């Protein structure tokens, strides 16, 4: 999938703007952003449900255009934010309807495989209306797997699910990833993107950053050490300034945060310097920045506010 | 453009399954025959068979049964698009390769088929009861002339009109109830013409009847093209939210 400078406006309102990225075959690509960032609109645009205002894209290798709509839609599938099942129909009947819509052959076999891959084989005869939210989500996932999509779009697959159901969906996505399905996953949950995705794009109307989760972290933050002492230093500037590996320091609520280029070199030198300065060390550790920090840093720039 | 009957069939089958489990639809389909057989048969059986009144009475009874192919499909088809929208099932369906024409034709058949079955069943039962219990003069009035033919012909023609009006309304409205009211209203004009004809307000001639039938047939067969242009994926999915 290749997306070039894609934008969508609803009248005056910009849903997403100037978005470009590529997704490789077999990749799990995370689209991370707060509510209203334009994730769902992006999925709908790439899924040919709505037309872009400008820009171009290739989805499953096919150029995005009104003419190519049916061809693209037959090669992809979308699991929307809400499952959208026919509640008076059984799980199997729902899947039969969609297998027909994709004009699939071996409908029985495909339905059985899709049900097996979401662990719903023994619920096939249940009416969808009687299923819990988590199970409905899994039926929707089975439905999206029916046509062996070249790209599988998952729009906030775990929103509104309890932790147990969320974990089940995560496990299903990981097993799909292991079997080589290309997945475009939107989420507003960081740990989800971090856990499941090979690469993550951070979107807040415009694309902020694209990269592997660990790259994003490295790109945004210099590495740093958290130092906790029993008592504050009398002259922290003198102590830290004497250690060449420390590039900067600042007071933190529970001690000090030091900017370092290489923690492996800095920690031993720093420990010696602190002992020499008669400080009682409680802990001395590399601080762990989660993707959350990256995310908040980007999202905090608050385009929302400037746009309105 | 080629239409896929597999896809049309998939939606149609889904709809028919859904009706069977929808208490409202089942109740309506069961109540309709009762309501529409009872009145005309009681009228006919109770009638004393004299003179011109017989013809008029027979005509009105038959006309009364033509209300079925007007009301029933317009209520069902008014639900077709806006109902899927409201349930949130429109988006997954439109995410498949289905063309809007296929979707609309499937929805039309899903309203048309049960209507035709019900209306013909009601008419059949009416004919049988009349043959068994009504006065011979009345029976011959029913079977004389073109009554039966007209009834059999206009039932699907009126149903087709009502179906397409209902679907057109359904693609434009965002409220089920309002859609159904508007749809019933919109399906009435051809029936009104028939009423005027049978009350002799409009002079009936074979040519006029055939003309009306031909016009309805043309409408029924071509309307999907017009309705398809009203069916705008984007507006249906994201409209009504602002
Ligand atoms: N039908 C619509 N009409 C007008 N604005 C819309 C419509 N749909 C979405 N938007 C706007 O587009 C932006 C992106 O929405 P959406 O794609 O749903 O975000 P997300 O899925 O990331 O929460 C929001 O500001 C939203 O208000
Ligand atoms: Mg969304």
mmCIF file of N, CA, C and O and ligand atoms in Angstrom, chain A residues 40 81 155-156, ligand 2:
data_model
loop_
_atom_site.group_PDB
_atom_site.id
_atom_site.type_symbol
_atom_site.label_atom_id
_atom_site.label_comp_id
_atom_site.label_asym_id
_atom_site.label_seq_id
_atom_site.Cartn_x
_atom_site.Cartn_y
_atom_site.Cartn_z
ATOM 1 N N UNK A 40 -10.402 6.912 11.340
ATOM 2 C CA UNK A 40 -11.508 6.223 10.681
ATOM 3 C C UNK A 40 -11.714 6.762 9.274
ATOM 4 O O UNK A 40 -11.946 6.006 8.329
ATOM 5 N N UNK A 81 -15.238 0.173 13.297
ATOM 6 C CA UNK A 81 -15.195 0.392 14.749
ATOM 7 C C UNK A 81 -16.273 -0.391 15.482
ATOM 8 O O UNK A 81 -16.038 -0.951 16.533
ATOM 9 N N UNK A 155 -10.098 -1.127 12.445
ATOM 10 C CA UNK A 155 -10.307 0.216 12.994
ATOM 11 C C UNK A 155 -10.640 0.105 14.480
ATOM 12 O O UNK A 155 -11.724 -0.332 14.841
ATOM 13 N N UNK A 156 -9.701 0.467 15.297
ATOM 14 C CA UNK A 156 -9.826 0.398 16.758
ATOM 15 C C UNK A 156 -10.456 -0.923 17.197
ATOM 16 O O UNK A 156 -11.533 -0.944 17.788
HETATM 17 MG MG1 LIG C 2 -12.411 6.419 14.669
#
